[in-house]
Amino acid sequence: MYLGESHIGTRTRVDFLMQEFESELDEIVKLHRYVIMAAARDFNREYDLLLSKNAHEDSAYDGGDAIWDAEQILGINPWNVEHHLGLLSLSRAVSLAEIVLARLAATCWERPELTVFPNGKTWPRGWEHAFYKTCLKNPIDLNKGGLRTLRALRDLYVHGYGVPVKEEQQHKLAAALNREFGAEPATSEEAAHGYNGVASFFGEHARFDPKDGLHDDMYFGLPQANVTPLATYRALRRIGDSVSEAARAVVTGPLDDASSSKFIRIVVTWWEKNGGIPEEA
């Protein structure tokens, strides 16, 4: 059973959605960069002032004391800012991507409330994957390209505060992140934007080995998710690439006979189990 005649929304509509998305994603990138740089700048300034002042008065006063005192004055240190802001930024960007992927798909249907927003809610993740992989003339697999792995990282942070329940779970996620993103040093473009250091999703001291798994010489037990600034920037850009690819696929429109796609079969089965397809209001 076919859920309404498919049609592609105008290119103007898709372009508008992408302009909104790109603007919002760029804001996330800039906010992350600004807060990271401002936190380090303010902390270093306070540290230098404390060390300069107190070292003259107390010969035992050293850098460790200055770090402690600066943190008490500012209420935070730049390392904790990096730890949490990277995960917060990725969580926001992944959620943004999910709603935009749904809104893009909605342009393909006369009644998106049946196929994309059932009962006023955003479609399940399985529907999203089936739509983009089986329903379009130019299909794509959203499980590839890093988005699926970043979703898993977001879920780990949101539901577990970045702490995996099992070691196996963490090593599996670390392996996927390493496979998708690697740990290459900053490119000239990234360095020009102020990014350097280590590209890691589990802190700058973590290292991943395909044979031995994930280890952190500075941390006992399972390392928490802790996305460094360089890794955050790369992941945010990858999210943008995935959504852009989806937009290009949507512009081509659904298959001429989309009613035979796996997506439509899933949707029809769901409505049959939930009282049948409602009449158009």
mmCIF file of C-alpha atoms in Angstrom:
data_model
loop_
_atom_site.group_PDB
_atom_site.id
_atom_site.type_symbol
_atom_site.label_atom_id
_atom_site.label_comp_id
_atom_site.label_asym_id
_atom_site.label_seq_id
_atom_site.Cartn_x
_atom_site.Cartn_y
_atom_site.Cartn_z
ATOM 1 C CA MET A 1 0.000 0.000 0.000
ATOM 2 C CA TYR A 2 1.417 3.321 -1.062
ATOM 3 C CA LEU A 3 1.392 6.174 1.442
ATOM 4 C CA GLY A 4 0.462 9.135 -0.692
ATOM 5 C CA GLU A 5 1.930 10.232 -4.007
ATOM 6 C CA SER A 6 5.615 10.976 -3.664
ATOM 7 C CA HIS A 7 7.013 14.267 -4.846
ATOM 8 C CA ILE A 8 10.249 16.095 -4.459
ATOM 9 C CA GLY A 9 9.985 19.377 -2.653
ATOM 10 C CA THR A 10 11.425 22.274 -4.579
ATOM 11 C CA ARG A 11 15.163 22.693 -4.638
ATOM 12 C CA THR A 12 14.535 26.013 -2.933
ATOM 13 C CA ARG A 13 13.058 24.208 0.071
ATOM 14 C CA VAL A 14 15.994 21.797 0.326
ATOM 15 C CA ASP A 15 18.434 24.673 -0.106
ATOM 16 C CA PHE A 16 16.686 26.594 2.654
ATOM 17 C CA LEU A 17 16.902 23.642 5.032
ATOM 18 C CA MET A 18 20.593 23.256 4.267
ATOM 19 C CA GLN A 19 21.273 26.947 4.760
ATOM 20 C CA GLU A 20 19.665 26.716 8.188
ATOM 21 C CA PHE A 21 21.614 23.574 9.025
ATOM 22 C CA GLU A 22 24.968 24.902 7.842
ATOM 23 C CA SER A 23 24.447 28.150 9.748
ATOM 24 C CA GLU A 24 23.581 26.282 12.943
ATOM 25 C CA LEU A 25 26.462 23.842 12.568
ATOM 26 C CA ASP A 26 28.882 26.702 11.923
ATOM 27 C CA GLU A 27 27.648 28.346 15.111
ATOM 28 C CA ILE A 28 28.388 25.142 17.050
ATOM 29 C CA VAL A 29 31.901 25.022 15.563
ATOM 30 C CA LYS A 30 32.582 28.672 16.385
ATOM 31 C CA LEU A 31 31.119 28.433 19.887
ATOM 32 C CA HIS A 32 33.270 25.400 20.656
ATOM 33 C CA ARG A 33 36.400 27.100 19.335
ATOM 34 C CA TYR A 34 35.736 30.363 21.182
ATOM 35 C CA VAL A 35 35.050 28.791 24.568
ATOM 36 C CA ILE A 36 38.092 26.505 24.309
ATOM 37 C CA MET A 37 40.386 29.380 23.405
ATOM 38 C CA ALA A 38 38.878 31.800 25.934
ATOM 39 C CA ALA A 39 39.110 29.265 28.767
ATOM 40 C CA ALA A 40 42.782 28.589 28.031
ATOM 41 C CA ARG A 41 43.570 32.294 27.664
ATOM 42 C CA ASP A 42 41.890 33.310 30.922
ATOM 43 C CA PHE A 43 43.348 30.411 32.857
ATOM 44 C CA ASN A 44 46.878 31.002 31.584
ATOM 45 C CA ARG A 45 46.629 34.687 32.416
ATOM 46 C CA GLU A 46 45.488 33.937 35.954
ATOM 47 C CA TYR A 47 48.147 31.259 36.321
ATOM 48 C CA ASP A 48 50.924 33.617 35.236
ATOM 49 C CA LEU A 49 49.735 36.348 37.588
ATOM 50 C CA LEU A 50 49.558 33.991 40.549
ATOM 51 C CA LEU A 51 52.920 32.426 39.882
ATOM 52 C CA SER A 52 54.607 35.778 39.389
ATOM 53 C CA LYS A 53 53.127 37.267 42.545
ATOM 54 C CA ASN A 54 53.385 34.345 44.972
ATOM 55 C CA ALA A 55 56.724 32.884 43.905
ATOM 56 C CA HIS A 56 58.430 36.040 45.132
ATOM 57 C CA GLU A 57 56.726 35.773 48.513
ATOM 58 C CA ASP A 58 56.974 32.014 49.010
ATOM 59 C CA SER A 59 59.873 30.036 47.540
ATOM 60 C CA ALA A 60 57.862 26.829 47.910
ATOM 61 C CA TYR A 61 55.046 28.158 45.708
ATOM 62 C CA ASP A 62 55.214 26.444 42.319
ATOM 63 C CA GLY A 63 53.229 25.763 39.192
ATOM 64 C CA GLY A 64 51.058 23.150 40.851
ATOM 65 C CA ASP A 65 49.982 25.671 43.469
ATOM 66 C CA ALA A 66 49.251 28.235 40.781
ATOM 67 C CA ILE A 67 47.086 25.739 38.852
ATOM 68 C CA TRP A 68 45.098 24.949 42.000
ATOM 69 C CA ASP A 69 44.619 28.599 42.928
ATOM 70 C CA ALA A 70 43.688 29.634 39.393
ATOM 71 C CA GLU A 71 41.028 26.924 39.307
ATOM 72 C CA GLN A 72 39.602 28.125 42.619
ATOM 73 C CA ILE A 73 39.431 31.689 41.349
ATOM 74 C CA LEU A 74 37.913 30.914 37.944
ATOM 75 C CA GLY A 75 35.830 27.938 39.075
ATOM 76 C CA ILE A 76 37.020 25.781 36.187
ATOM 77 C CA ASN A 77 40.149 24.661 34.400
ATOM 78 C CA PRO A 78 40.648 24.516 30.610
ATOM 79 C CA TRP A 79 41.133 20.740 30.564
ATOM 80 C CA ASN A 80 37.671 20.120 32.015
ATOM 81 C CA VAL A 81 36.252 22.673 29.579
ATOM 82 C CA GLU A 82 37.734 20.693 26.688
ATOM 83 C CA HIS A 83 36.492 17.428 28.180
ATOM 84 C CA HIS A 84 32.864 18.433 28.435
ATOM 85 C CA LEU A 85 32.525 20.985 25.648
ATOM 86 C CA GLY A 86 33.675 18.551 22.980
ATOM 87 C CA LEU A 87 31.014 16.042 23.995
ATOM 88 C CA LEU A 88 28.362 18.741 24.407
ATOM 89 C CA SER A 89 29.112 20.141 20.952
ATOM 90 C CA LEU A 90 28.999 16.731 19.303
ATOM 91 C CA SER A 91 25.763 15.832 21.095
ATOM 92 C CA ARG A 92 24.118 19.022 19.877
ATOM 93 C CA ALA A 93 25.396 18.562 16.327
ATOM 94 C CA VAL A 94 24.276 14.922 16.104
ATOM 95 C CA SER A 95 20.786 15.838 17.324
ATOM 96 C CA LEU A 96 20.675 18.723 14.852
ATOM 97 C CA ALA A 97 21.644 16.363 12.029
ATOM 98 C CA GLU A 98 18.924 13.896 12.980
ATOM 99 C CA ILE A 99 16.110 16.441 12.816
ATOM 100 C CA VAL A 100 17.425 17.923 9.556
ATOM 101 C CA LEU A 101 17.633 14.449 7.996
ATOM 102 C CA ALA A 102 13.965 14.020 8.892
ATOM 103 C CA ARG A 103 12.971 17.440 7.543
ATOM 104 C CA LEU A 104 14.819 16.767 4.297
ATOM 105 C CA ALA A 105 12.998 13.460 3.871
ATOM 106 C CA ALA A 106 9.681 15.168 4.606
ATOM 107 C CA THR A 107 9.991 17.185 1.394
ATOM 108 C CA CYS A 108 9.497 13.952 -0.540
ATOM 109 C CA TRP A 109 5.997 13.209 0.733
ATOM 110 C CA GLU A 110 2.598 14.804 0.452
ATOM 111 C CA ARG A 111 1.785 13.426 3.893
ATOM 112 C CA PRO A 112 5.036 13.367 5.868
ATOM 113 C CA GLU A 113 3.020 12.779 9.026
ATOM 114 C CA LEU A 114 2.692 9.194 7.806
ATOM 115 C CA THR A 115 6.253 8.519 6.729
ATOM 116 C CA VAL A 116 8.521 10.849 8.708
ATOM 117 C CA PHE A 117 6.584 12.171 11.698
ATOM 118 C CA PRO A 118 4.229 9.348 12.779
ATOM 119 C CA ASN A 119 1.825 10.426 15.506
ATOM 120 C CA GLY A 120 3.615 13.758 15.762
ATOM 121 C CA LYS A 121 6.974 12.183 16.629
ATOM 122 C CA THR A 122 10.194 11.964 14.636
ATOM 123 C CA TRP A 123 10.610 8.644 12.852
ATOM 124 C CA PRO A 124 12.621 5.785 14.436
ATOM 125 C CA ARG A 125 16.264 5.494 13.411
ATOM 126 C CA GLY A 126 15.517 2.315 11.455
ATOM 127 C CA TRP A 127 13.020 4.200 9.294
ATOM 128 C CA GLU A 128 15.583 6.894 8.584
ATOM 129 C CA HIS A 129 18.175 4.340 7.491
ATOM 130 C CA ALA A 130 15.681 2.455 5.305
ATOM 131 C CA PHE A 131 14.436 5.633 3.620
ATOM 132 C CA TYR A 132 17.854 6.899 2.608
ATOM 133 C CA LYS A 133 19.130 3.468 1.590
ATOM 134 C CA THR A 134 16.113 1.943 -0.202
ATOM 135 C CA CYS A 135 13.658 4.667 -1.184
ATOM 136 C CA LEU A 136 15.652 7.168 -3.224
ATOM 137 C CA LYS A 137 16.850 7.212 -6.811
ATOM 138 C CA ASN A 138 20.271 8.098 -5.435
ATOM 139 C CA PRO A 139 20.430 5.957 -2.257
ATOM 140 C CA ILE A 140 22.995 6.427 0.519
ATOM 141 C CA ASP A 141 23.887 4.452 3.622
ATOM 142 C CA LEU A 142 23.872 6.709 6.691
ATOM 143 C CA ASN A 143 25.567 3.974 8.712
ATOM 144 C CA LYS A 144 28.732 4.780 6.799
ATOM 145 C CA GLY A 145 30.832 7.922 6.892
ATOM 146 C CA GLY A 146 31.152 8.193 10.656
ATOM 147 C CA LEU A 147 27.674 9.417 11.578
ATOM 148 C CA ARG A 148 26.606 6.105 13.089
ATOM 149 C CA THR A 149 29.732 6.007 15.261
ATOM 150 C CA LEU A 150 29.237 9.602 16.414
ATOM 151 C CA ARG A 151 25.670 8.729 17.345
ATOM 152 C CA ALA A 152 26.979 5.886 19.480
ATOM 153 C CA LEU A 153 29.377 8.307 21.164
ATOM 154 C CA ARG A 154 26.531 10.773 21.755
ATOM 155 C CA ASP A 155 24.384 8.026 23.241
ATOM 156 C CA LEU A 156 27.248 6.947 25.515
ATOM 157 C CA TYR A 157 27.611 10.511 26.774
ATOM 158 C CA VAL A 158 23.917 11.299 27.157
ATOM 159 C CA HIS A 159 22.933 8.016 28.774
ATOM 160 C CA GLY A 160 26.137 7.097 30.568
ATOM 161 C CA TYR A 161 27.981 10.372 31.116
ATOM 162 C CA GLY A 162 30.698 9.126 28.812
ATOM 163 C CA VAL A 163 31.434 6.038 30.883
ATOM 164 C CA PRO A 164 30.915 2.694 29.083
ATOM 165 C CA VAL A 165 29.113 -0.051 30.960
ATOM 166 C CA LYS A 166 31.422 -2.768 29.692
ATOM 167 C CA GLU A 167 35.022 -2.781 28.519
ATOM 168 C CA GLU A 168 33.966 -4.616 25.365
ATOM 169 C CA GLN A 169 31.518 -1.822 24.544
ATOM 170 C CA GLN A 170 34.199 0.821 24.907
ATOM 171 C CA HIS A 171 36.801 -1.003 22.840
ATOM 172 C CA LYS A 172 34.246 -1.572 20.081
ATOM 173 C CA LEU A 173 33.382 2.129 20.002
ATOM 174 C CA ALA A 174 37.053 3.146 20.178
ATOM 175 C CA ALA A 175 37.859 0.812 17.269
ATOM 176 C CA ALA A 176 35.052 2.291 15.173
ATOM 177 C CA LEU A 177 36.127 5.866 15.932
ATOM 178 C CA ASN A 178 39.740 5.042 15.113
ATOM 179 C CA ARG A 179 38.689 3.375 11.873
ATOM 180 C CA GLU A 180 36.493 6.306 10.814
ATOM 181 C CA PHE A 181 38.639 9.229 11.976
ATOM 182 C CA GLY A 182 42.169 8.032 12.691
ATOM 183 C CA ALA A 183 44.552 10.142 14.754
ATOM 184 C CA GLU A 184 46.491 12.144 12.164
ATOM 185 C CA PRO A 185 48.059 15.433 13.285
ATOM 186 C CA ALA A 186 46.432 18.735 12.390
ATOM 187 C CA THR A 187 46.470 19.770 8.752
ATOM 188 C CA SER A 188 47.596 23.248 7.742
ATOM 189 C CA GLU A 189 43.931 24.280 7.432
ATOM 190 C CA GLU A 190 43.128 22.997 10.906
ATOM 191 C CA ALA A 191 46.226 24.629 12.385
ATOM 192 C CA ALA A 192 45.234 27.934 10.761
ATOM 193 C CA HIS A 193 41.955 27.742 12.691
ATOM 194 C CA GLY A 194 43.810 27.220 15.958
ATOM 195 C CA TYR A 195 43.582 23.422 16.204
ATOM 196 C CA ASN A 196 46.593 21.338 17.132
ATOM 197 C CA GLY A 197 47.542 18.619 19.569
ATOM 198 C CA VAL A 198 46.067 15.129 19.541
ATOM 199 C CA ALA A 199 42.936 14.002 17.708
ATOM 200 C CA SER A 200 41.371 11.686 20.283
ATOM 201 C CA PHE A 201 37.885 10.803 21.453
ATOM 202 C CA PHE A 202 39.104 9.551 24.845
ATOM 203 C CA GLY A 203 41.508 12.280 25.951
ATOM 204 C CA GLU A 204 44.944 13.371 24.842
ATOM 205 C CA HIS A 205 46.691 10.589 26.777
ATOM 206 C CA ALA A 206 44.592 7.751 25.348
ATOM 207 C CA ARG A 207 45.974 5.515 22.650
ATOM 208 C CA PHE A 208 44.250 2.847 20.602
ATOM 209 C CA ASP A 209 45.898 -0.286 19.325
ATOM 210 C CA PRO A 210 43.942 -2.634 17.045
ATOM 211 C CA LYS A 211 45.325 -5.642 18.930
ATOM 212 C CA ASP A 212 45.390 -4.379 22.515
ATOM 213 C CA GLY A 213 42.436 -1.983 22.413
ATOM 214 C CA LEU A 214 42.162 1.348 24.195
ATOM 215 C CA HIS A 215 44.573 2.392 26.925
ATOM 216 C CA ASP A 216 45.261 5.551 28.907
ATOM 217 C CA ASP A 217 48.530 5.729 30.814
ATOM 218 C CA MET A 218 47.143 8.543 32.982
ATOM 219 C CA TYR A 219 43.875 6.842 33.887
ATOM 220 C CA PHE A 220 43.158 3.617 35.761
ATOM 221 C CA GLY A 221 40.173 1.661 34.545
ATOM 222 C CA LEU A 222 38.067 2.451 31.493
ATOM 223 C CA PRO A 223 38.881 5.906 30.056
ATOM 224 C CA GLN A 224 35.886 8.190 29.750
ATOM 225 C CA ALA A 225 34.798 9.717 26.473
ATOM 226 C CA ASN A 226 36.785 12.939 26.228
ATOM 227 C CA VAL A 227 36.910 14.526 22.777
ATOM 228 C CA THR A 228 39.915 16.757 22.162
ATOM 229 C CA PRO A 229 39.392 20.027 20.243
ATOM 230 C CA LEU A 230 40.969 18.687 17.032
ATOM 231 C CA ALA A 231 38.825 15.537 17.088
ATOM 232 C CA THR A 232 35.730 17.643 17.843
ATOM 233 C CA TYR A 233 36.364 19.884 14.850
ATOM 234 C CA ARG A 234 36.857 16.911 12.527
ATOM 235 C CA ALA A 235 33.739 15.178 13.807
ATOM 236 C CA LEU A 236 31.600 18.306 13.415
ATOM 237 C CA ARG A 237 32.782 18.697 9.839
ATOM 238 C CA ARG A 238 32.048 15.039 9.154
ATOM 239 C CA ILE A 239 28.489 15.514 10.413
ATOM 240 C CA GLY A 240 28.118 18.375 7.967
ATOM 241 C CA ASP A 241 29.372 16.186 5.118
ATOM 242 C CA SER A 242 26.871 13.429 5.948
ATOM 243 C CA VAL A 243 23.899 15.786 5.945
ATOM 244 C CA SER A 244 25.061 17.446 2.719
ATOM 245 C CA GLU A 245 25.253 14.027 1.071
ATOM 246 C CA ALA A 246 21.718 13.287 2.267
ATOM 247 C CA ALA A 247 20.451 16.578 0.843
ATOM 248 C CA ARG A 248 21.928 15.791 -2.570
ATOM 249 C CA ALA A 249 20.258 12.368 -2.486
ATOM 250 C CA VAL A 250 16.896 13.848 -1.526
ATOM 251 C CA VAL A 251 16.982 16.312 -4.438
ATOM 252 C CA THR A 252 16.882 13.362 -6.849
ATOM 253 C CA GLY A 253 13.605 12.261 -5.256
ATOM 254 C CA PRO A 254 12.135 8.858 -4.345
ATOM 255 C CA LEU A 255 12.053 5.895 -6.685
ATOM 256 C CA ASP A 256 9.346 6.030 -9.324
ATOM 257 C CA ASP A 257 7.704 3.082 -7.593
ATOM 258 C CA ALA A 258 8.667 3.816 -4.001
ATOM 259 C CA SER A 259 5.751 1.733 -2.754
ATOM 260 C CA SER A 260 7.844 -1.420 -3.243
ATOM 261 C CA SER A 261 10.789 -0.154 -1.187
ATOM 262 C CA LYS A 262 11.769 -1.608 2.166
ATOM 263 C CA PHE A 263 11.029 1.754 3.739
ATOM 264 C CA ILE A 264 7.394 1.747 2.680
ATOM 265 C CA ARG A 265 6.958 -1.873 3.765
ATOM 266 C CA ILE A 266 8.278 -0.972 7.221
ATOM 267 C CA VAL A 267 6.018 2.062 7.472
ATOM 268 C CA VAL A 268 2.878 0.243 6.302
ATOM 269 C CA THR A 269 3.500 -2.628 8.712
ATOM 270 C CA TRP A 270 3.914 -0.160 11.567
ATOM 271 C CA TRP A 271 0.633 1.617 10.776
ATOM 272 C CA GLU A 272 -1.200 -1.687 10.469
ATOM 273 C CA LYS A 273 -0.018 -2.601 13.973
ATOM 274 C CA ASN A 274 -1.024 0.817 15.293
ATOM 275 C CA GLY A 275 -4.615 1.167 14.181
ATOM 276 C CA GLY A 276 -4.235 1.642 10.459
ATOM 277 C CA ILE A 277 -3.372 4.614 8.309
ATOM 278 C CA PRO A 278 -5.355 7.653 9.495
ATOM 279 C CA GLU A 279 -7.520 9.606 7.082
ATOM 280 C CA GLU A 280 -6.139 12.891 5.879
ATOM 281 C CA ALA A 281 -7.334 15.772 8.046
#
